[in-house]
Short mmCIF file of C-alpha atoms in Angstrom, two decimals:
data_model
loop_
_atom_site.label_atom_id
_atom_site.label_comp_id
_atom_site.label_asym_id
_atom_site.label_seq_id
_atom_site.Cartn_x
_atom_site.Cartn_y
_atom_site.Cartn_z
CA MET A 1 -126.03 -230.77 -30.66
CA ILE A 2 -124.23 -228.88 -33.38
CA ALA A 3 -124.08 -225.19 -32.52
CA SER A 4 -125.40 -222.78 -35.11
CA HIS A 5 -123.25 -219.86 -36.24
CA GLY A 6 -126.23 -218.00 -37.67
CA GLY A 7 -125.89 -215.10 -35.26
CA ALA A 8 -122.10 -214.84 -35.32
CA ASP A 9 -120.49 -211.67 -36.60
CA PRO A 10 -117.88 -212.15 -39.34
CA PRO A 11 -114.26 -211.37 -38.48
CA GLU A 12 -113.11 -207.87 -39.28
CA PHE A 13 -110.95 -207.51 -42.39
CA PRO A 14 -109.35 -204.25 -43.52
CA ASP A 15 -110.65 -202.44 -46.59
CA ALA A 16 -108.80 -203.35 -49.77
CA LYS A 17 -109.76 -200.45 -52.03
CA MET A 18 -106.77 -198.78 -53.66
CA GLU A 19 -106.95 -195.10 -54.47
CA THR A 20 -103.39 -194.40 -55.62
CA ARG A 21 -101.77 -194.67 -59.05
CA ASP A 22 -98.17 -194.78 -57.77
CA THR A 23 -96.58 -198.01 -59.10
CA GLN A 24 -94.60 -198.99 -56.01
CA THR A 25 -97.51 -198.22 -53.73
CA GLN A 26 -99.80 -200.28 -55.95
CA GLU A 27 -97.41 -203.23 -55.82
CA ARG A 28 -97.35 -203.09 -52.04
CA SER A 29 -101.12 -202.78 -52.03
CA PHE A 30 -101.47 -205.84 -54.29
CA GLU A 31 -99.22 -207.86 -51.97
CA ARG A 32 -101.25 -206.71 -48.99
CA LEU A 33 -104.46 -207.59 -50.85
CA LYS A 34 -103.17 -211.11 -51.52
CA ASP A 35 -102.46 -211.55 -47.82
CA ILE A 36 -105.92 -210.28 -46.88
CA ARG A 37 -107.57 -212.63 -49.37
CA GLY A 38 -105.52 -215.51 -48.04
CA ASP A 39 -106.62 -214.73 -44.50
CA LEU A 40 -110.25 -214.54 -45.63
CA ALA A 41 -109.97 -217.88 -47.44
CA THR A 42 -108.42 -219.54 -44.36
CA THR A 43 -111.11 -218.12 -42.10
CA LEU A 44 -113.79 -219.39 -44.46
CA VAL A 45 -112.51 -222.97 -44.40
CA GLU A 46 -112.04 -222.92 -40.62
CA ALA A 47 -115.56 -221.59 -40.08
CA GLU A 48 -117.36 -224.21 -42.17
CA GLU A 49 -116.19 -227.45 -43.70
CA GLY A 50 -117.43 -228.77 -47.04
CA LEU A 51 -116.71 -228.80 -50.73
CA ASP A 52 -118.04 -225.25 -51.20
CA SER A 53 -115.65 -223.78 -48.64
CA ILE A 54 -112.67 -225.66 -50.13
CA PHE A 55 -113.48 -224.39 -53.61
CA LEU A 56 -114.12 -220.87 -52.31
CA ARG A 57 -110.73 -220.89 -50.60
CA GLU A 58 -109.02 -221.19 -53.97
CA ILE A 59 -111.05 -218.69 -55.98
CA ILE A 60 -111.19 -216.05 -53.24
CA LYS A 61 -107.41 -215.78 -53.56
CA LYS A 62 -108.11 -214.45 -57.08
CA GLY A 63 -110.73 -212.00 -55.85
CA VAL A 64 -113.70 -214.07 -57.06
CA ALA A 65 -116.47 -215.74 -55.02
CA PHE A 66 -119.96 -217.13 -55.35
CA HIS A 67 -122.99 -216.69 -53.13
CA HIS A 68 -126.15 -218.79 -52.90
CA ALA A 69 -128.65 -219.99 -50.29
CA GLY A 70 -126.87 -223.33 -49.98
CA LEU A 71 -123.84 -221.77 -48.30
CA GLY A 72 -123.68 -221.70 -44.54
CA ALA A 73 -124.55 -218.53 -42.64
CA VAL A 74 -120.92 -217.80 -41.71
CA SER A 75 -119.72 -218.30 -45.29
CA ARG A 76 -122.37 -215.93 -46.62
CA ALA A 77 -121.52 -213.29 -44.01
CA LEU A 78 -117.78 -213.52 -44.77
CA ILE A 79 -118.34 -213.26 -48.52
CA GLU A 80 -120.71 -210.30 -48.20
CA ASP A 81 -118.28 -208.48 -45.91
CA GLY A 82 -115.35 -209.24 -48.23
CA TYR A 83 -117.26 -207.89 -51.21
CA ARG A 84 -118.25 -204.68 -49.45
CA ARG A 85 -114.61 -204.06 -48.45
CA GLY A 86 -113.25 -204.66 -51.94
CA ILE A 87 -111.42 -207.88 -51.05
CA ILE A 88 -113.72 -209.73 -53.48
CA ARG A 89 -114.11 -207.94 -56.81
CA ILE A 90 -116.36 -210.37 -58.72
CA LEU A 91 -119.31 -212.07 -57.06
CA CYS A 92 -121.37 -214.71 -58.87
CA ALA A 93 -124.74 -214.91 -57.18
CA THR A 94 -128.24 -216.28 -57.52
CA SER A 95 -131.27 -214.03 -57.71
CA THR A 96 -131.79 -214.54 -53.96
CA LEU A 97 -128.80 -212.33 -53.14
CA ALA A 98 -129.61 -209.86 -55.89
CA ALA A 99 -133.13 -209.31 -54.58
CA GLY A 100 -132.35 -209.44 -50.88
CA VAL A 101 -128.96 -208.51 -49.44
CA ASN A 102 -127.97 -204.88 -49.88
CA LEU A 103 -124.75 -205.17 -51.91
CA PRO A 104 -124.33 -202.26 -54.34
CA ALA A 105 -122.16 -202.93 -57.40
CA ARG A 106 -120.48 -200.98 -60.18
CA ARG A 107 -121.60 -203.50 -62.79
CA VAL A 108 -124.39 -206.12 -62.86
CA ILE A 109 -124.38 -208.85 -65.52
CA PHE A 110 -127.38 -211.11 -66.09
CA ARG A 111 -126.11 -214.41 -67.45
CA THR A 112 -129.64 -215.36 -68.55
CA PRO A 113 -133.04 -213.62 -68.57
CA TYR A 114 -134.59 -216.66 -66.86
CA VAL A 115 -134.92 -217.38 -63.16
CA GLY A 116 -136.25 -220.80 -62.20
CA GLY A 117 -137.36 -221.44 -65.77
CA ARG A 118 -139.41 -218.22 -65.93
CA PHE A 119 -138.58 -215.07 -67.83
CA LEU A 120 -137.61 -212.13 -65.63
CA ASP A 121 -140.44 -209.86 -64.57
CA VAL A 122 -139.93 -206.12 -64.49
CA GLN A 123 -139.86 -205.85 -60.68
CA ARG A 124 -137.09 -208.40 -60.29
CA TYR A 125 -135.13 -206.98 -63.20
CA ARG A 126 -135.27 -203.45 -61.81
CA GLN A 127 -134.35 -204.66 -58.33
CA MET A 128 -131.25 -206.47 -59.57
CA SER A 129 -130.09 -204.01 -62.21
CA GLY A 130 -130.62 -201.14 -59.76
CA ARG A 131 -127.67 -202.38 -57.71
CA ALA A 132 -125.35 -200.91 -60.34
CA GLY A 133 -124.43 -197.28 -59.81
CA ARG A 134 -126.24 -196.88 -56.51
CA ALA A 135 -126.87 -193.22 -55.73
CA GLY A 136 -124.47 -191.85 -53.13
CA LEU A 137 -121.98 -194.70 -53.66
CA ASP A 138 -121.07 -194.55 -57.36
CA GLU A 139 -121.20 -191.85 -60.00
CA ALA A 140 -122.20 -194.36 -62.69
CA GLY A 141 -123.05 -198.03 -63.14
CA ASP A 142 -123.56 -200.59 -65.91
CA SER A 143 -126.11 -203.37 -66.30
CA PHE A 144 -125.91 -206.03 -69.00
CA LEU A 145 -128.54 -208.62 -69.91
CA LEU A 146 -127.13 -211.48 -72.03
CA VAL A 147 -129.52 -212.82 -74.67
CA ARG A 148 -128.96 -214.94 -77.77
CA PRO A 149 -129.20 -212.59 -80.77
CA ALA A 150 -131.35 -214.87 -82.94
CA SER A 151 -133.74 -215.99 -80.20
CA ARG A 152 -137.26 -214.88 -79.38
CA ASP A 153 -135.93 -213.65 -76.06
CA LEU A 154 -134.30 -210.65 -77.71
CA ASN A 155 -137.57 -208.73 -78.24
CA LYS A 156 -138.81 -209.75 -74.81
CA ALA A 157 -135.57 -208.46 -73.27
CA LEU A 158 -135.84 -205.12 -75.08
CA GLN A 159 -139.44 -204.74 -73.90
CA LEU A 160 -138.39 -205.66 -70.37
CA MET A 161 -135.88 -202.81 -70.22
CA LYS A 162 -138.52 -200.28 -71.28
CA LYS A 163 -141.48 -201.67 -69.37
CA PRO A 164 -142.79 -199.52 -66.49
CA LEU A 165 -143.19 -200.97 -63.03
CA THR A 166 -146.53 -202.59 -62.30
CA GLY A 167 -148.61 -201.66 -59.29
CA ILE A 168 -148.00 -203.32 -55.95
CA ARG A 169 -150.67 -205.07 -53.91
CA SER A 170 -150.96 -205.45 -50.17
CA GLY A 171 -149.85 -208.81 -48.89
CA LEU A 172 -152.28 -208.76 -45.96
CA MET A 173 -154.97 -210.57 -47.95
CA ALA A 174 -152.68 -212.67 -50.16
CA GLY A 175 -153.24 -216.43 -50.18
CA PRO A 176 -156.14 -218.51 -48.88
CA GLY A 177 -157.95 -217.73 -45.67
CA ILE A 178 -156.98 -219.54 -42.46
CA ALA A 179 -159.86 -221.57 -41.02
CA CYS A 180 -160.54 -221.39 -37.31
CA GLU A 181 -159.98 -224.81 -35.77
CA ASN A 182 -161.55 -224.11 -32.39
CA PRO A 183 -164.11 -226.87 -31.81
CA GLY A 184 -166.51 -224.35 -30.33
CA ILE A 185 -167.49 -222.98 -33.73
CA ARG A 186 -167.85 -226.37 -35.37
CA GLY A 187 -170.67 -227.62 -33.19
CA ASP A 188 -174.10 -226.27 -32.32
CA GLU A 189 -172.95 -223.07 -30.66
CA ASP A 190 -173.59 -219.73 -32.28
CA ARG A 191 -170.70 -217.42 -31.43
CA GLU A 192 -170.50 -213.86 -32.64
CA GLY A 193 -173.14 -214.62 -35.27
CA LEU A 194 -170.92 -217.19 -36.95
CA GLY A 195 -173.45 -219.98 -36.53
CA LYS A 196 -172.52 -223.55 -37.34
CA SER A 197 -170.38 -222.75 -40.38
CA PRO A 198 -167.09 -224.71 -40.31
CA GLY A 199 -165.79 -222.53 -43.13
CA PHE A 200 -165.18 -219.43 -41.03
CA SER A 201 -161.73 -218.10 -41.87
CA ALA A 202 -159.61 -214.98 -41.76
CA ALA A 203 -156.84 -213.64 -43.98
CA ALA A 204 -153.43 -214.76 -42.71
CA GLY A 205 -151.83 -211.34 -43.22
CA VAL A 206 -154.63 -209.50 -41.40
CA LEU A 207 -154.37 -211.99 -38.52
CA GLN A 208 -150.67 -211.22 -38.19
CA ALA A 209 -151.23 -207.46 -38.46
CA VAL A 210 -153.91 -207.44 -35.74
CA LEU A 211 -151.76 -209.61 -33.46
CA ILE A 212 -148.77 -207.27 -33.86
CA ALA A 213 -150.95 -204.20 -33.29
CA VAL A 214 -152.22 -205.55 -29.98
CA THR A 215 -148.99 -207.06 -28.66
CA ALA A 216 -146.14 -204.92 -30.00
CA LEU A 217 -147.94 -201.58 -30.42
CA GLY A 218 -150.14 -201.76 -27.34
CA THR A 219 -153.49 -201.36 -29.10
CA THR A 220 -156.21 -201.78 -26.45
CA THR A 221 -159.46 -200.60 -28.09
CA HIS A 222 -161.35 -201.31 -31.28
CA ASN A 223 -161.04 -197.67 -32.34
CA GLN A 224 -157.23 -197.80 -32.01
CA LEU A 225 -157.14 -201.01 -34.04
CA THR A 226 -159.29 -199.40 -36.75
CA ARG A 227 -156.94 -196.41 -36.93
CA PHE A 228 -153.97 -198.77 -37.23
CA MET A 229 -155.56 -200.77 -40.07
CA ASN A 230 -156.52 -197.52 -41.85
CA HIS A 231 -152.80 -196.71 -42.15
CA THR A 232 -151.98 -199.93 -44.03
CA LEU A 233 -151.61 -200.31 -47.78
CA LEU A 234 -154.65 -202.60 -47.74
CA ALA A 235 -156.79 -199.67 -46.58
CA ALA A 236 -155.86 -197.75 -49.74
CA GLN A 237 -156.75 -200.68 -52.01
CA VAL A 238 -160.04 -202.05 -50.68
CA PRO A 239 -163.33 -200.38 -49.68
CA PRO A 240 -163.67 -199.43 -45.99
CA SER A 241 -166.41 -202.04 -45.53
CA VAL A 242 -164.07 -204.83 -46.70
CA LEU A 243 -161.30 -203.63 -44.40
CA GLU A 244 -163.67 -203.51 -41.44
CA THR A 245 -165.02 -206.99 -42.21
CA GLN A 246 -161.53 -208.49 -42.50
CA THR A 247 -160.41 -206.78 -39.29
CA GLN A 248 -163.45 -208.04 -37.41
CA LYS A 249 -162.94 -211.57 -38.76
CA ALA A 250 -159.32 -211.52 -37.62
CA LEU A 251 -160.29 -210.20 -34.20
CA THR A 252 -162.94 -212.90 -33.81
CA TRP A 253 -160.55 -215.63 -35.02
CA LEU A 254 -157.87 -214.57 -32.56
CA SER A 255 -160.41 -214.40 -29.73
CA LEU A 256 -161.83 -217.85 -30.46
CA GLU A 257 -158.35 -219.37 -30.64
CA GLY A 258 -157.33 -217.85 -27.31
CA PHE A 259 -154.90 -215.17 -28.52
CA LEU A 260 -156.97 -212.14 -27.52
CA ALA A 261 -159.77 -211.34 -25.11
CA THR A 262 -162.37 -208.69 -25.90
CA SER A 263 -164.86 -207.03 -23.57
CA THR A 264 -167.34 -204.18 -23.76
CA GLU A 265 -166.48 -201.11 -21.71
CA PRO A 266 -168.42 -197.83 -21.26
CA ASP A 267 -165.96 -196.01 -23.51
CA GLY A 268 -165.80 -198.77 -26.17
CA ASP A 269 -164.67 -202.32 -26.77
CA SER A 270 -161.49 -203.36 -24.96
CA ILE A 271 -158.87 -205.72 -26.41
CA ARG A 272 -156.36 -207.57 -24.26
CA SER A 273 -153.57 -209.90 -25.37
CA GLY A 274 -153.28 -213.33 -23.80
CA LYS A 275 -150.36 -215.67 -23.20
CA MET A 276 -150.82 -217.26 -26.63
CA ALA A 277 -150.48 -213.87 -28.32
CA TRP A 278 -147.24 -213.03 -26.56
CA ALA A 279 -145.85 -216.53 -27.10
CA ALA A 280 -146.53 -216.31 -30.86
CA PHE A 281 -145.14 -212.79 -31.08
CA LYS A 282 -141.92 -213.54 -29.19
CA ALA A 283 -141.38 -216.81 -31.07
CA ALA A 284 -141.91 -214.97 -34.40
CA VAL A 285 -144.49 -217.46 -35.61
CA SER A 286 -147.82 -216.83 -37.29
CA PRO A 287 -151.05 -217.31 -35.33
CA TRP A 288 -151.93 -220.28 -37.54
CA LEU A 289 -148.60 -221.97 -36.81
CA ALA A 290 -148.88 -221.17 -33.11
CA VAL A 291 -152.23 -223.00 -32.97
CA HIS A 292 -150.67 -226.06 -34.59
CA ILE A 293 -147.63 -225.97 -32.28
CA LEU A 294 -149.91 -225.88 -29.24
CA ARG A 295 -151.90 -228.78 -30.66
CA ASP A 296 -148.69 -230.77 -31.18
CA LEU A 297 -147.50 -230.06 -27.63
CA ARG A 298 -150.83 -231.17 -26.18
CA ARG A 299 -150.79 -234.31 -28.29
CA ALA A 300 -147.18 -235.05 -27.29
CA SER A 301 -148.02 -234.57 -23.60
CA MET A 302 -150.41 -237.52 -23.91
CA SER A 303 -148.36 -239.76 -26.20
CA LEU A 304 -144.71 -238.77 -26.49
CA VAL A 305 -142.74 -241.41 -28.41
CA VAL A 306 -139.30 -241.80 -26.84
CA SER A 307 -138.33 -245.22 -28.19
CA ASP A 308 -135.53 -243.87 -30.34
CA ARG A 309 -132.30 -242.51 -28.89
CA GLY A 310 -132.33 -239.73 -31.50
CA CYS A 311 -135.37 -238.10 -29.81
CA LEU A 312 -137.12 -237.67 -33.17
CA HIS A 313 -140.45 -236.76 -31.61
CA LEU A 314 -138.84 -234.05 -29.49
CA CYS A 315 -137.00 -232.80 -32.57
CA TYR A 316 -140.33 -232.52 -34.40
CA LEU A 317 -141.65 -230.26 -31.65
CA CYS A 318 -138.59 -228.00 -32.05
CA ALA A 319 -138.34 -228.05 -35.86
CA GLN A 320 -139.79 -225.34 -38.05
CA PRO A 321 -139.38 -225.78 -41.80
CA GLY A 322 -139.53 -222.15 -42.94
CA ASP A 323 -139.02 -222.28 -46.70
CA ILE A 324 -137.76 -225.89 -46.64
CA ARG A 325 -140.25 -228.31 -48.17
CA ALA A 326 -140.39 -232.06 -47.72
CA ASN A 327 -138.95 -234.21 -50.51
CA TYR A 328 -141.94 -236.54 -50.78
CA THR A 329 -140.07 -239.19 -52.75
CA ILE A 330 -137.51 -239.56 -49.94
CA LEU A 331 -140.19 -239.27 -47.27
CA GLN A 332 -142.24 -242.01 -48.93
CA SER A 333 -139.22 -244.33 -48.96
CA ILE A 334 -138.46 -243.64 -45.29
CA LEU A 335 -142.04 -244.21 -44.13
CA THR A 336 -142.49 -247.27 -46.34
CA LYS A 337 -139.37 -248.89 -44.88
CA ALA A 338 -140.30 -247.86 -41.34
CA THR A 339 -143.81 -249.22 -41.85
CA GLY A 340 -142.32 -252.45 -43.20
CA THR A 341 -140.16 -252.72 -40.09
CA GLN A 342 -143.22 -252.00 -38.01
CA LEU A 343 -145.86 -254.05 -39.82
CA GLY A 344 -143.73 -256.63 -41.65
CA THR A 345 -145.34 -257.97 -44.81
CA LYS A 346 -148.75 -258.40 -43.27
CA PRO A 347 -151.20 -259.63 -45.95
CA GLY A 348 -154.08 -257.34 -46.76
CA THR A 349 -152.36 -254.16 -45.63
CA GLN A 350 -153.63 -251.34 -47.83
CA PRO A 351 -151.37 -248.57 -49.15
CA GLY A 352 -151.93 -245.42 -47.17
CA GLU A 353 -153.15 -247.25 -44.05
CA GLN A 354 -152.62 -245.08 -40.97
CA LEU A 355 -149.22 -245.85 -39.49
CA GLY A 356 -149.99 -247.69 -36.24
CA VAL A 357 -147.75 -249.66 -33.88
CA PRO A 358 -148.74 -253.31 -33.36
CA LYS A 359 -148.79 -254.34 -29.72
CA GLU A 360 -146.19 -257.03 -30.24
CA LEU A 361 -143.69 -254.37 -31.41
CA GLU A 362 -144.40 -251.73 -28.76
CA GLY A 363 -141.50 -250.86 -26.48
CA MET A 364 -138.86 -252.59 -28.57
CA GLY A 365 -136.73 -249.45 -28.25
CA GLU A 366 -135.28 -249.46 -31.72
CA ASP A 367 -133.13 -246.41 -32.39
CA LEU A 368 -131.93 -244.65 -35.48
CA GLU A 369 -128.27 -245.46 -34.97
CA THR A 370 -128.85 -249.21 -35.33
CA HIS A 371 -130.13 -248.75 -38.87
CA GLY A 372 -127.15 -247.45 -40.78
CA ASP A 373 -124.38 -244.98 -40.16
CA LEU A 374 -125.96 -241.57 -39.72
CA ASN A 375 -122.66 -239.81 -40.38
CA SER A 376 -121.88 -241.45 -43.70
CA GLY A 377 -123.87 -239.16 -45.97
CA ASP A 378 -125.65 -242.13 -47.62
CA PRO A 379 -128.96 -241.22 -49.30
CA ALA A 380 -131.76 -241.32 -46.74
CA GLU A 381 -133.98 -243.32 -49.08
CA SER A 382 -131.43 -246.15 -49.28
CA ARG A 383 -131.20 -246.77 -45.54
CA ASP A 384 -133.20 -249.04 -43.26
CA TRP A 385 -135.39 -247.06 -40.88
CA PRO A 386 -136.69 -248.28 -37.50
CA ALA A 387 -140.34 -248.81 -36.64
CA SER A 388 -140.17 -245.89 -34.19
CA VAL A 389 -140.07 -243.49 -37.15
CA ALA A 390 -143.44 -244.80 -38.31
CA SER A 391 -144.98 -244.55 -34.85
CA ILE A 392 -143.75 -240.96 -34.49
CA ALA A 393 -145.19 -240.12 -37.92
CA GLU A 394 -148.54 -241.41 -36.69
CA ALA A 395 -148.22 -239.46 -33.44
CA VAL A 396 -147.76 -236.15 -35.27
CA GLY A 397 -150.58 -236.81 -37.74
CA LEU A 398 -148.62 -237.79 -40.86
CA ASN A 399 -149.88 -240.70 -42.94
CA LEU A 400 -148.36 -242.58 -45.82
CA GLU A 401 -151.44 -242.13 -48.01
CA PHE A 402 -150.92 -238.37 -48.18
CA VAL A 403 -147.20 -238.74 -48.89
CA ARG A 404 -147.90 -241.16 -51.74
CA SER A 405 -150.51 -238.81 -53.20
CA GLN A 406 -147.93 -236.01 -53.32
CA VAL A 407 -145.37 -238.24 -55.03
CA LYS A 408 -147.99 -238.98 -57.71
CA GLY A 409 -148.97 -235.31 -57.98
CA ARG A 410 -152.53 -235.79 -56.79
CA THR A 411 -154.66 -233.34 -54.84
CA TYR A 412 -155.63 -234.21 -51.29
CA GLY A 413 -158.75 -232.37 -50.20
CA THR A 414 -159.13 -229.54 -47.75
CA LYS A 415 -156.51 -230.79 -45.26
CA ALA A 416 -153.65 -230.58 -47.75
CA GLN A 417 -152.25 -227.30 -46.38
CA SER A 418 -152.04 -228.64 -42.84
CA LEU A 419 -150.54 -231.96 -43.99
CA HIS A 420 -147.92 -230.18 -46.10
CA GLN A 421 -146.84 -228.30 -42.97
CA ILE A 422 -146.69 -231.51 -40.94
CA ALA A 423 -144.71 -233.32 -43.65
CA SER A 424 -142.18 -230.49 -43.94
CA ARG A 425 -141.73 -230.30 -40.17
CA PHE A 426 -141.28 -234.07 -39.97
CA TYR A 427 -138.71 -233.95 -42.79
CA CYS A 428 -136.79 -231.22 -40.95
CA ALA A 429 -137.09 -233.20 -37.70
CA LEU A 430 -135.37 -236.18 -39.35
CA MET A 431 -132.44 -233.93 -40.27
CA LEU A 432 -132.42 -232.26 -36.86
CA ALA A 433 -132.33 -235.67 -35.14
CA GLU A 434 -129.16 -236.52 -37.04
CA ALA A 435 -127.63 -233.17 -36.11
CA VAL A 436 -128.38 -233.96 -32.46
CA GLN A 437 -126.31 -237.13 -32.91
CA GLU A 438 -123.46 -234.90 -34.16
CA ALA A 439 -123.61 -235.93 -37.80
CA ASP A 440 -121.72 -233.59 -40.14
CA PRO A 441 -124.05 -230.98 -41.71
CA SER A 442 -122.69 -231.68 -45.20
CA ASP A 443 -123.44 -235.40 -44.76
CA ILE A 444 -126.98 -234.63 -43.58
CA ALA A 445 -127.46 -232.33 -46.56
CA ARG A 446 -126.36 -235.02 -49.01
CA SER A 447 -128.57 -237.63 -47.36
CA PHE A 448 -131.75 -235.56 -47.59
CA HIS A 449 -130.98 -233.74 -50.86
CA VAL A 450 -130.86 -230.25 -49.36
CA SER A 451 -128.09 -227.68 -49.08
CA THR A 452 -125.75 -227.21 -46.13
CA GLY A 453 -127.27 -223.76 -45.73
CA ASP A 454 -130.68 -225.37 -45.23
CA ILE A 455 -129.28 -227.44 -42.36
CA GLN A 456 -127.92 -224.31 -40.73
CA VAL A 457 -131.29 -222.59 -41.16
CA ILE A 458 -133.00 -225.50 -39.39
CA LEU A 459 -130.48 -225.37 -36.52
CA ALA A 460 -130.69 -221.58 -36.22
CA TRP A 461 -134.48 -221.61 -36.18
CA CYS A 462 -134.52 -224.39 -33.60
CA GLU A 463 -132.13 -222.40 -31.42
CA ILE A 464 -134.37 -219.32 -31.57
CA PHE A 465 -137.59 -221.27 -31.26
#
C-alpha cells in the first residue's frame, strides 16, 4: 500500500522577504534566497516524483511556480507555504486555488475571462480579484483582466467589473431529493402517513443538517431541532411551513433508514442517534452514501469476490470517489474486455447483458497482474482485463448497459444517480487496486487519464475512511 502524504505538514522554510535597500545586504539576501529556493526545489522532488515536480524544481529556482488540483498534496502544501513566505514571487494557478486556498496577493492577473469554457460570473471574479490588496496585509493591490480589445468580451468584461453581487441561496435544499430506500415504505405498510408512495424523499442538505444537529450538537428534542433549523439561512428564505415540512421529512427519512430513533415523551418528542448516525458522522459521509455503503457491505458479506490477488472487491468497499468521476469510455473498454474473457464470444449475447460468471469459469483465480504490467503506465483501455473484474462489477451492481448508455450520452431512468455513484467508486477501486500492488501513482494516473493529485485524494480518503 502506498502511504498518503495528505496529512503531512510541509517542512519549515525561513521567510524570504527583504526589507532593506542596502546594496550589500540585498546581495547577501539574494544569495540566501537562491539557497532557500534550491532547498525547496530539492524537497519538492524528494517528496513526490513525476514530471510536474521535475519541472517545478527548475522554475522554483527562479521564484516561479504553478498550482493546480493535479499536483500531489505535499507539492501543493510546499508551494503554498513557499508563496506565503515570499520564496515564490509569481504563482500561476487555476481558479480552484483562487477560489479556495487563502493566499493573499499584491497583484492578480486574469489570463482569460473564461473558466471551463464559461464566462466569469461576478461571484467568482470578486472572489479571485479580492485576493489583491487584502485588508490588514497590503496597503494597495492591483487586479487585471486580459481581454482582446476588438472582441465582444470587452463589453462583458466592463460590465462584470461594475456588476453588483447577486443574492446567495441556501444549499440545504439544492439538488434533487434523496429517496428513502427502506423496503418498509415501498410495500403495503403505512408509516408516518407516508402510505405506499415509493417517491418519498428528503432534501440532501436538510438530511445532513439534521444528522449533524443530533450527533454533533446533542439535539435531543423536536423543539431543539426546530430552534436549530430556524437559525439556518434556509429559514430566512423559505416560509416556516416549508422549513417545518422539510425538517419533518428529513427526520422521518433518517428514522426509517435507521440513523435516528424518535419517541414520544411527556415533555415532547425525543430524538436519539443510533450507531448508523455516529458512523456516518465520524466517517464524514452523507446519510445517502452511508446507506449505500451499508448495502455494499451486506452484499459483500454474502458474495465477496476474492479471485483476484489485487483485492478489487475489497478496494471497492474502501474507495470513495469524491469529485472524481468515472471515465465511461475507459470503463466500457475494461468491462467489455473482462466480459469477453468471462463470456468468450458466446453467440446471442446482447449488449448490456448483466455481467454474470459462467459456472465453467468460476474459481479460476485469475488476477490482475497476469494481464499486463500494472506499473507500466499503459492506457487502461488497451490492456487485457481478467474475468474477475466483470464478476466484481456484477457483485457491486454495475452493468455494461448503463456504461454504454453514458458513453453514447443517453439518459438512464430513475436509477442513474445511484449507478453514477457505483461507476465512479468502481473506477476509483480499479486505481486503488493498482496502488495496493505498489504501482507508481504517476503511472496509475496516466493509465486512467486522471491527475496524480486525484490518486493521492483517493488514497487519502481511503486512509480516513
